[in-house]
CSV table of C-alpha atoms and ligand atoms in Angstrom, one decimal:
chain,number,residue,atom,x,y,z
A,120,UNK,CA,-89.9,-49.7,-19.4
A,121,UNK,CA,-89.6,-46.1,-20.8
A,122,UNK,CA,-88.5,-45.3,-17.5
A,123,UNK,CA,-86.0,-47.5,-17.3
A,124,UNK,CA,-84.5,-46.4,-20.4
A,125,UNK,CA,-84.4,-42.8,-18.8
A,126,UNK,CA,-82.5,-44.3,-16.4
A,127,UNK,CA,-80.3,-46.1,-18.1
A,128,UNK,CA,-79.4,-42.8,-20.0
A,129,UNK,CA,-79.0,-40.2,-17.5
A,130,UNK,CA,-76.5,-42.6,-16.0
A,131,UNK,CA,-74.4,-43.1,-19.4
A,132,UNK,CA,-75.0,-39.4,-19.8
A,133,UNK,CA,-73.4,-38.5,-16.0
A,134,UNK,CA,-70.4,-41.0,-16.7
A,135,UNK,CA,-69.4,-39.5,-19.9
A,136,UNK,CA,-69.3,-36.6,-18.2
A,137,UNK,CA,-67.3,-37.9,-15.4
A,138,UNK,CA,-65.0,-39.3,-18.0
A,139,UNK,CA,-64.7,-35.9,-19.5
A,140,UNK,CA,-63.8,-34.4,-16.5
A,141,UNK,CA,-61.4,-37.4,-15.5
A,142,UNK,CA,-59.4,-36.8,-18.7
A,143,UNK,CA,-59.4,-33.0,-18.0
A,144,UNK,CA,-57.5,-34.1,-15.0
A,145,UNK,CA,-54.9,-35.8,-17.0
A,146,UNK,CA,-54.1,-32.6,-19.1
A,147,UNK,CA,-53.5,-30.5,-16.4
A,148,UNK,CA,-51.4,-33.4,-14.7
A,149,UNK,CA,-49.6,-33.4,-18.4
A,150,UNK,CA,-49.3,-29.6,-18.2
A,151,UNK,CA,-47.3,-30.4,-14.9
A,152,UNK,CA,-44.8,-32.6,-16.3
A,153,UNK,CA,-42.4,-30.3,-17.9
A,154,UNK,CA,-42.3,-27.8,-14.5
A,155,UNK,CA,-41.7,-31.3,-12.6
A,156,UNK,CA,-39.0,-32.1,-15.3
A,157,UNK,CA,-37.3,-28.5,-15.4
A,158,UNK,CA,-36.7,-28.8,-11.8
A,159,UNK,CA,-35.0,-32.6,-12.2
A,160,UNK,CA,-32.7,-30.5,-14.4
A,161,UNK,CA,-32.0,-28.0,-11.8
A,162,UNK,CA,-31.9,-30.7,-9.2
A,163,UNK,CA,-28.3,-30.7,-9.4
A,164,UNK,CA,-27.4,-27.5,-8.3
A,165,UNK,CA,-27.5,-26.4,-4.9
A,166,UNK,CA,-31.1,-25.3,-3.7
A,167,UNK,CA,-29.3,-22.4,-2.3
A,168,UNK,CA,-29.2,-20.7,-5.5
A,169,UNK,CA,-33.0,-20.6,-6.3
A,170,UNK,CA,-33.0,-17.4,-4.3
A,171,UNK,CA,-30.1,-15.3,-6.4
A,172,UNK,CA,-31.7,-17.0,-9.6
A,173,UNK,CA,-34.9,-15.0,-8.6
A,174,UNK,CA,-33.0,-11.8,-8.1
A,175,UNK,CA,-31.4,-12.0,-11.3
A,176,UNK,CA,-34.1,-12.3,-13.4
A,177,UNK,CA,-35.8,-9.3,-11.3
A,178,UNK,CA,-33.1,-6.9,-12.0
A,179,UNK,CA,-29.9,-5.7,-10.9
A,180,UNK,CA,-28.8,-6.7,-7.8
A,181,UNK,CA,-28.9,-3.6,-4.9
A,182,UNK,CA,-26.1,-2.8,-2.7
A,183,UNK,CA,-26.6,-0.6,-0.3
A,184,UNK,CA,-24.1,2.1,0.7
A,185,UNK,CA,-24.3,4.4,3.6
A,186,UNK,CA,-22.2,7.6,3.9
A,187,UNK,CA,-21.9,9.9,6.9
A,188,UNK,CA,-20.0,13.6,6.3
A,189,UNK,CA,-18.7,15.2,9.1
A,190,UNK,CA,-20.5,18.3,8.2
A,191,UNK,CA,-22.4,19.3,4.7
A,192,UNK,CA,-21.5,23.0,5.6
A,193,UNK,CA,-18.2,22.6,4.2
A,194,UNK,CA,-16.2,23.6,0.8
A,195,UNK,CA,-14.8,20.9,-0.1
A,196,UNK,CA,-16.1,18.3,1.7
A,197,UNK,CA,-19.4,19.2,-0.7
A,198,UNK,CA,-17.6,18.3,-3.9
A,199,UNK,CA,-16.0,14.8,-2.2
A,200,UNK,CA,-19.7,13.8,-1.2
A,201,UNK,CA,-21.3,15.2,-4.6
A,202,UNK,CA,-18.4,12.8,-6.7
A,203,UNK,CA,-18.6,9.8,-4.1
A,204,UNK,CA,-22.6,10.0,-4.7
A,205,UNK,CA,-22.5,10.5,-8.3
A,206,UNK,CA,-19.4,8.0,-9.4
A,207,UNK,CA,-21.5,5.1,-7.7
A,208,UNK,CA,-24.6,5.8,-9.2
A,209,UNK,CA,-23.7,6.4,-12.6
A,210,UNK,CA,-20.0,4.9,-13.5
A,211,UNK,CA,-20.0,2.3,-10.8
A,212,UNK,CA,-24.2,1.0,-11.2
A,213,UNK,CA,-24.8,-1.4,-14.6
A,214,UNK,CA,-26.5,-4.1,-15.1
A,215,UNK,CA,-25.7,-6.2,-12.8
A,216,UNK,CA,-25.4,-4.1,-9.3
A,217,UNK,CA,-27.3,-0.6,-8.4
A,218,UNK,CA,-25.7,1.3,-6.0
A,219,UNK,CA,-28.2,2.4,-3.4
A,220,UNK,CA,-26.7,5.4,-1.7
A,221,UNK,CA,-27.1,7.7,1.3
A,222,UNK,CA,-25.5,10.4,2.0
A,223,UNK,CA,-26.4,11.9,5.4
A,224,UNK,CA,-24.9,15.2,7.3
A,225,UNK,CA,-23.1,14.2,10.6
A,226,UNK,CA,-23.6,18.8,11.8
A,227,UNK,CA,-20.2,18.3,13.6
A,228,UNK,CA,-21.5,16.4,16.1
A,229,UNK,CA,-20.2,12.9,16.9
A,230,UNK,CA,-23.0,11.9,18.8
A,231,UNK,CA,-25.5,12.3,16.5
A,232,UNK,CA,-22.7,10.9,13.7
A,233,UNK,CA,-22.7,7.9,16.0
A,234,UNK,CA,-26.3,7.3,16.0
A,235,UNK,CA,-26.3,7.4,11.6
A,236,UNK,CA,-23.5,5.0,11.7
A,237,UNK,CA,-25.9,2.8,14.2
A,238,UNK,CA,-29.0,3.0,12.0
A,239,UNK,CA,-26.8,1.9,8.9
A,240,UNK,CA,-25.9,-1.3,10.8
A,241,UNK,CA,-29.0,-1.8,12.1
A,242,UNK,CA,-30.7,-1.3,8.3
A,243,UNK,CA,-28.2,-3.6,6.9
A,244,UNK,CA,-26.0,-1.6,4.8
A,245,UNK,CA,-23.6,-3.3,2.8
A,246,UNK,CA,-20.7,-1.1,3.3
A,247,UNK,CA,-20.4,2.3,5.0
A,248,UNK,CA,-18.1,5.2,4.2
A,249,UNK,CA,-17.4,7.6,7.1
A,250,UNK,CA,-15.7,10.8,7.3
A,251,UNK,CA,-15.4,11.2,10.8
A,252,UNK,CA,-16.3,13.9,13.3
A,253,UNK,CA,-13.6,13.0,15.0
A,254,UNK,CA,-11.0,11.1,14.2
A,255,UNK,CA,-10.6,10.0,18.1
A,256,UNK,CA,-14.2,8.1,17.8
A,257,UNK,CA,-12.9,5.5,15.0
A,258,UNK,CA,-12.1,2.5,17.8
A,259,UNK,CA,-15.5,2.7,19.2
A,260,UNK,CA,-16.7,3.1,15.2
A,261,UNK,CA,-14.6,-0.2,14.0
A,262,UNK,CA,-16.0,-2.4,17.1
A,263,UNK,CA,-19.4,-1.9,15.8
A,264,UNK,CA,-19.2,-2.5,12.2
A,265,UNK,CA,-16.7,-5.6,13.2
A,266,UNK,CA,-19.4,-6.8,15.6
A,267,UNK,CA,-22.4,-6.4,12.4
A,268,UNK,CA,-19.3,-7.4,9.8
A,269,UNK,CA,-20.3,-4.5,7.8
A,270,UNK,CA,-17.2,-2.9,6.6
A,271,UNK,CA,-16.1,0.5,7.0
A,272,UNK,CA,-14.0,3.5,4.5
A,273,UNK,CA,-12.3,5.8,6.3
A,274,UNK,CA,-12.3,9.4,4.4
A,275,UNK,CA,-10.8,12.8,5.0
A,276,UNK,CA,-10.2,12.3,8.7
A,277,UNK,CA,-7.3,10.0,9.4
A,278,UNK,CA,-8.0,7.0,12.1
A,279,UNK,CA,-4.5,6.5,13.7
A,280,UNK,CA,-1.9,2.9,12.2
A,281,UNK,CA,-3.6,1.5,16.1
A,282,UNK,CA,-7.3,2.1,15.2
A,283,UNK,CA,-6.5,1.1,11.6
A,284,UNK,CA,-5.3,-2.2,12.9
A,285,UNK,CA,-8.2,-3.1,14.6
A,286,UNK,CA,-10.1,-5.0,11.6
A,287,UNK,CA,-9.4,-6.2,7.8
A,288,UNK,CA,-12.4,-5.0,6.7
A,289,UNK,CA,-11.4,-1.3,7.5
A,290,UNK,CA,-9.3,1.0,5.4
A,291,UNK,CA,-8.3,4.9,5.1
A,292,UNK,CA,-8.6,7.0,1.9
A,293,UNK,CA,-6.8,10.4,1.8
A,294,UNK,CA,-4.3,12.3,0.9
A,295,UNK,CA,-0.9,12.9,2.7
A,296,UNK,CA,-1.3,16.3,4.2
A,297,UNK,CA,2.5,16.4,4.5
A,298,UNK,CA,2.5,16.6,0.9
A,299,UNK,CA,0.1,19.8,0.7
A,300,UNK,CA,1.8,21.5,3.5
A,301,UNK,CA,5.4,21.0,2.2
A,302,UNK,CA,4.0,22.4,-1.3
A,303,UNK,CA,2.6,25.5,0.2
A,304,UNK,CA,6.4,26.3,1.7
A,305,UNK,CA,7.9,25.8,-1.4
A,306,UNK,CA,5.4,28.6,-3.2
A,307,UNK,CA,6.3,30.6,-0.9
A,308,UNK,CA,10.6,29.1,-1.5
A,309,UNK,CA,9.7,29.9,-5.2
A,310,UNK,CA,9.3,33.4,-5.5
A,311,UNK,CA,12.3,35.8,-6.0
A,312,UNK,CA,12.4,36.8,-2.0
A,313,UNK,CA,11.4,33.6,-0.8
A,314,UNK,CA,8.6,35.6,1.2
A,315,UNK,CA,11.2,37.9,2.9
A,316,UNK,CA,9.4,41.2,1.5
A,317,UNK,CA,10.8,43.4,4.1
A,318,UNK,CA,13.9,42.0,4.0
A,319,UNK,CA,14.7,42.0,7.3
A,320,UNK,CA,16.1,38.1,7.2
A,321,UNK,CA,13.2,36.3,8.3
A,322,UNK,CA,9.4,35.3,6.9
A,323,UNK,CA,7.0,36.5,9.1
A,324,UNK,CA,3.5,34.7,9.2
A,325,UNK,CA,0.7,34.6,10.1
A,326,UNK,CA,-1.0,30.4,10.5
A,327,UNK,CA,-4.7,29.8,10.1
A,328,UNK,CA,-5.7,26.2,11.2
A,329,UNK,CA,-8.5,24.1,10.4
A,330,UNK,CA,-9.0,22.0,13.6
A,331,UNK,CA,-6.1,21.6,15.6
A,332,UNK,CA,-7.6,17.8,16.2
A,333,UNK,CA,-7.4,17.0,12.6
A,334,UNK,CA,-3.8,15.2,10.9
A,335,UNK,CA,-4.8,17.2,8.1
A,336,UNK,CA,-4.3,21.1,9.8
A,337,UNK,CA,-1.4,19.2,11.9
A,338,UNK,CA,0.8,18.4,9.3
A,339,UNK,CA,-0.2,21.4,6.9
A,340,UNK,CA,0.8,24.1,9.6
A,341,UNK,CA,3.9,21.9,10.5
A,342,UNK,CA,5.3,20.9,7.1
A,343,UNK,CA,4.5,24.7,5.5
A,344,UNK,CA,7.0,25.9,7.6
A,345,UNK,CA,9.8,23.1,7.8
A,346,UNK,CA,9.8,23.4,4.4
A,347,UNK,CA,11.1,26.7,5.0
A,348,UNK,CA,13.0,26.5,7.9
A,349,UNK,CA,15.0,22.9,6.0
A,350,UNK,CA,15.8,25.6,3.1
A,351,UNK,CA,17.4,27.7,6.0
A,352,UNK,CA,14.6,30.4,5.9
A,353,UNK,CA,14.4,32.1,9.4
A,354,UNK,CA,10.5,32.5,10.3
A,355,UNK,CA,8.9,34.2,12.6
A,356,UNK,CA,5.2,33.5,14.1
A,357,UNK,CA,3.0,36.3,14.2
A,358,UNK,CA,-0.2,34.5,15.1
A,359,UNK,CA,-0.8,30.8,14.4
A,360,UNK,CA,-5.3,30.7,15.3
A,361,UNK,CA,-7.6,28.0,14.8
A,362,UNK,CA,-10.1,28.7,12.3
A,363,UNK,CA,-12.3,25.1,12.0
A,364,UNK,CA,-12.2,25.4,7.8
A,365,UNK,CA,-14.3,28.3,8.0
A,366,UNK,CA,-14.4,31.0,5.4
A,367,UNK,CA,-16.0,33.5,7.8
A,368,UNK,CA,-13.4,32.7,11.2
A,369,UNK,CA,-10.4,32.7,8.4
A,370,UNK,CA,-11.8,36.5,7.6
A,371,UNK,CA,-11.5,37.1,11.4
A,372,UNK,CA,-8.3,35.8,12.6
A,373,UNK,CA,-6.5,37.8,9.4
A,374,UNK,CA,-8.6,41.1,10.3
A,375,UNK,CA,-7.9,40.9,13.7
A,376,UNK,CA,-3.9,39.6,13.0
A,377,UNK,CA,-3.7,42.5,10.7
A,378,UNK,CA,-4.6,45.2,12.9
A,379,UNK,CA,-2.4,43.6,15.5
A,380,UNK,CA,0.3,43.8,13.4
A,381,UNK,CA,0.0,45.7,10.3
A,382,UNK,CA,2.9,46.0,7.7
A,383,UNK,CA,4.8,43.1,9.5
A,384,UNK,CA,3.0,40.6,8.3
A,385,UNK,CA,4.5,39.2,5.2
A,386,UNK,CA,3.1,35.7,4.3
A,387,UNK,CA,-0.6,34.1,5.6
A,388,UNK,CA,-1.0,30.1,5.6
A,389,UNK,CA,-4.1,28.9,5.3
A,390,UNK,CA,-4.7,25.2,6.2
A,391,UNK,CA,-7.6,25.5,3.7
A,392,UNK,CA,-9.0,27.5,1.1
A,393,UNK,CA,-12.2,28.8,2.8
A,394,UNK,CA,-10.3,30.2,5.0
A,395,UNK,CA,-7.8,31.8,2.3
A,396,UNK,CA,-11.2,33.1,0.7
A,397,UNK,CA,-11.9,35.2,4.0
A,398,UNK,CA,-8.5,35.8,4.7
A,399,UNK,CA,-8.5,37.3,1.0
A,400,UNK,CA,-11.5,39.5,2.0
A,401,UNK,CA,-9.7,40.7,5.2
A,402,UNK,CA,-6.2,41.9,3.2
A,403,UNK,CA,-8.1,43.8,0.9
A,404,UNK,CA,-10.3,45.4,3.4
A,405,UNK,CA,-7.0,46.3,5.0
A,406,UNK,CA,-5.8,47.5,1.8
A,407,UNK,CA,-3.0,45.3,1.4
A,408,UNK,CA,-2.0,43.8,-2.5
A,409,UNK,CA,-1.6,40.2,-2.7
A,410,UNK,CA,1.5,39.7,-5.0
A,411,UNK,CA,3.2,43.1,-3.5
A,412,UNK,CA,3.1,43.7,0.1
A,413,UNK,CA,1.7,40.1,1.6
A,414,UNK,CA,1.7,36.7,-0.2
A,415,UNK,CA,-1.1,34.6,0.6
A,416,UNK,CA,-1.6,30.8,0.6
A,417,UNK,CA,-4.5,27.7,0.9
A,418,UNK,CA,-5.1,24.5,0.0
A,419,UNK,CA,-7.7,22.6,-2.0
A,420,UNK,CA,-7.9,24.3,-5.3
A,421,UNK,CA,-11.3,25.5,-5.2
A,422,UNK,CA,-12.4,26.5,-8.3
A,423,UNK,CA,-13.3,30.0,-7.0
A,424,UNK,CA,-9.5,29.8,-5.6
A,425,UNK,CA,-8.0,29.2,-8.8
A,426,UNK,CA,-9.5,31.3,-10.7
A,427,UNK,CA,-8.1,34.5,-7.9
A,428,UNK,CA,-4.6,32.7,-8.0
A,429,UNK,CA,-4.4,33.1,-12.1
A,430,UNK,CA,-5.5,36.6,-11.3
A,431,UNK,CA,-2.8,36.8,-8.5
A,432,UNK,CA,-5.1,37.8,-6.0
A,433,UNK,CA,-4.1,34.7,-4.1
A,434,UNK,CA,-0.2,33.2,-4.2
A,435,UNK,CA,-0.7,29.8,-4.5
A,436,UNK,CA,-2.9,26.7,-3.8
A,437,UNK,CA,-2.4,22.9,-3.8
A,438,UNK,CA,-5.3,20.7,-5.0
A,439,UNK,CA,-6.8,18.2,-2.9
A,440,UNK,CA,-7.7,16.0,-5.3
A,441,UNK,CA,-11.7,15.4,-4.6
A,442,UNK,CA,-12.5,13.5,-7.4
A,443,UNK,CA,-9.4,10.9,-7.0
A,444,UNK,CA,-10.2,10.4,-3.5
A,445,UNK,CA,-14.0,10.0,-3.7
A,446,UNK,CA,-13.5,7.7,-6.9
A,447,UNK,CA,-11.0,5.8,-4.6
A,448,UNK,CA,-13.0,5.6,-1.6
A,449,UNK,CA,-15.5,3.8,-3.6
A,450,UNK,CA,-13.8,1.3,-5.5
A,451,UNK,CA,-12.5,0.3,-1.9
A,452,UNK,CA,-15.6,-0.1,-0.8
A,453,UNK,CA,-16.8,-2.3,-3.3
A,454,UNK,CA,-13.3,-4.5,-2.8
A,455,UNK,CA,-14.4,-4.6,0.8
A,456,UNK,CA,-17.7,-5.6,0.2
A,457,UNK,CA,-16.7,-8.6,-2.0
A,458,UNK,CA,-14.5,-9.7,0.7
A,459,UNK,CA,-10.8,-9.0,-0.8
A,460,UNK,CA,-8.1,-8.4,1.0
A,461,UNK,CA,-7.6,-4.3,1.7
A,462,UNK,CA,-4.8,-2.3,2.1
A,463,UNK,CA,-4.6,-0.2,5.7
A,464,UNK,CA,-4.6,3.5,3.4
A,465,UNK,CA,-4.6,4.7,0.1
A,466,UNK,CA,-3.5,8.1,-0.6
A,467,UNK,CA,-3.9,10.6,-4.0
A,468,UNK,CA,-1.3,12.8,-4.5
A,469,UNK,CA,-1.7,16.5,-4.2
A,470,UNK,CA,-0.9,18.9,-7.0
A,471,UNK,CA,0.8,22.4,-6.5
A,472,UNK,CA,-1.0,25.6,-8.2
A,473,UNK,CA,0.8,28.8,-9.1
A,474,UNK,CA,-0.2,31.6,-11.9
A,475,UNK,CA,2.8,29.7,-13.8
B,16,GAL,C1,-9.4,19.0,4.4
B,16,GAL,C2,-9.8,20.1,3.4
B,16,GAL,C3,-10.5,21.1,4.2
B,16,GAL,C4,-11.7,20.5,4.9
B,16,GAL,C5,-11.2,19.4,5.8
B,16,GAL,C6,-12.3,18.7,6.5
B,16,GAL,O1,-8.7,18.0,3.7
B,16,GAL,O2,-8.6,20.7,2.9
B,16,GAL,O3,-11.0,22.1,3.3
B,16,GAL,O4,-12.6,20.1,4.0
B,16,GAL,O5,-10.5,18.4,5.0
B,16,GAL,O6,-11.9,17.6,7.3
């Protein structure tokens, strides 16, 4: 009998127990309730937008922007990629959106510029922002980002109105170079001999050209001189030499022009101001006076530039306005990656420089 009431106990004892446990169960199912309830709530919205919900609450959202520079080795193209990087990651990024940027060197060489623009699409890039190698490689450039729809900035190096025309998702921000060009021949209309120091009824010149493949050294060495020519100055071309942007080829050409031709040379164009830098070097080596015997002339406003051209060591300069032109290059990249409708170019203005 004592046994039995062992038993009988040990088997209350286990269902209580199981009891216990049972209405554990229940809790937890209770716990589940709300979650089951919350997402009734959110039943009505598309379940599409789980995923952004996600991203929102774990920070900003990430863009990704891929830039390729023709070369890093150059002037001004240094303080375009240093503003471009630095406006999207600290004026553009908030909250919301962190600009993820690269910034990688294209070393002159299309192929291997190519191949960056190819790793962008293949990594997904939101937008990319190219300053070509050369400009003739945009088509081939615009087939591929239309094929991945990733759109694609044009900057610096002009795509032609056919290339341009290709795709909506595609646009070109510079500056004019007609503009900068037409402002270095009216420096030179300015001054009190309109550059005729010898006065023998003509400016003679000497032309140093970026790269004859670029709109940029095409219009600057054209539109320098009509200037003068529509203002019925006679000119005369001493040497007109192709010096790639280059501080150290500008010092060349000038050197070697200047022996060639000594006293006769009255005003030097420089599509750039690197190349006025060396061409500066060359004239005083020669022991010419910038201001007296020769007048000399670039483009860009480098600070280095300005700071000679208040001293009159250099006649005049014209900015190219980096930080307008990087600052626009993004903001059209953003307008492209949210799908709005672009514009084919957008241009900044150039600004003239003189001691006055
Ligand atoms: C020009 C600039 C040059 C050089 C060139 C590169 O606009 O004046 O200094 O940077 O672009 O394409």
């Amino acid at each position: 009998m004592k046994k039995f009431l062992a038993l009988l106990l040990s088997l209350a004892l286990v269902a209580t127990l199981l009891v216990a446990c049972g209405g554990g169960d229940k809790n937890s199912g209770k716990t589940e309730t709300p979650k089951t309830e919350t997402n009734t709530e959110t039943k009505e919205e598309p379940k599409t937008e789980e995923p952004a919900k996600t991203e929102e609450t774990a920070g900003p959202k990430t863009v990704k922007v891929g830039i390729t520079i023709y070369k890093f080795d150059d002037n001004f193209m240094t303080l375009y990629r240093e503003e471009l990087e630095r406006y999207f990651k600290e004026d553009l990024s908030n909250d919301q959106v962190k600009y993820e940027v690269t910034v990688v060197d294209g070393k002159n060489d299309q192929a291997e510029q190519t191949n960056q623009i190819q790793t962008f699409i293949a990594d997904k890039y939101d937008v990319i922002i190219a300053n070509l190698v050369q400009s003739s490689a945009a088509s081939s450039v615009i087939n591929m980002c239309k094929e991945a729809n990733i759109p694609c900035i044009f900057i610096n190096r002009e795509p032609t109105a056919e290339d341009l025309d290709l795709w909506d998702r595609i646009a070109y921000v510079g500056a004019d170079a007609r503009q900068s060009g037409t402002m270095q021949g009216e420096i030179v209309l300015d001054l009190d001999n309109k550059g005729d120091i010898n006065g023998d009824g003509k400016v003679s010149y000497v032309m140093v050209i970026g790269d004859p493949e670029n709109v940029d050294a095409q219009y600057r060495t054209e539109f320098s001189i009509k200037a003068l020519t529509d203002a019925g100055v006679q000119v005369e071309e001493l040497v007109a030499q192709r010096g790639d942007w280059d501080q150290a080829k500008g010092q060349e050409i000038v050197a070697a022009a200047l022996t060639q031709y000594g006293e006769q040379i009255e005003v030097v164009f420089c599509n750039n101001d690197a190349m006025a830098l060396g061409a500066l070097q060359a004239i005083e080596a020669a022991g010419r006076t910038v201001g007296e015997d020769i007048y000399l002339l670039g483009v860009d406003a480098l600070e280095e530039v300005v700071e000679y051209v208040n001293q009159g060591k250099i006649t005049g300069t014209v900015l190219n306005d980096h930080i307008g032109q990087a600052q626009t290059a993004a903001e059209v990249a953003i307008k492209a990656i949210n799908g709005e409708a672009l514009e084919k170019n957008y241009t900044v203005d150039y600004v003239k420089v003189t001691k006055q």
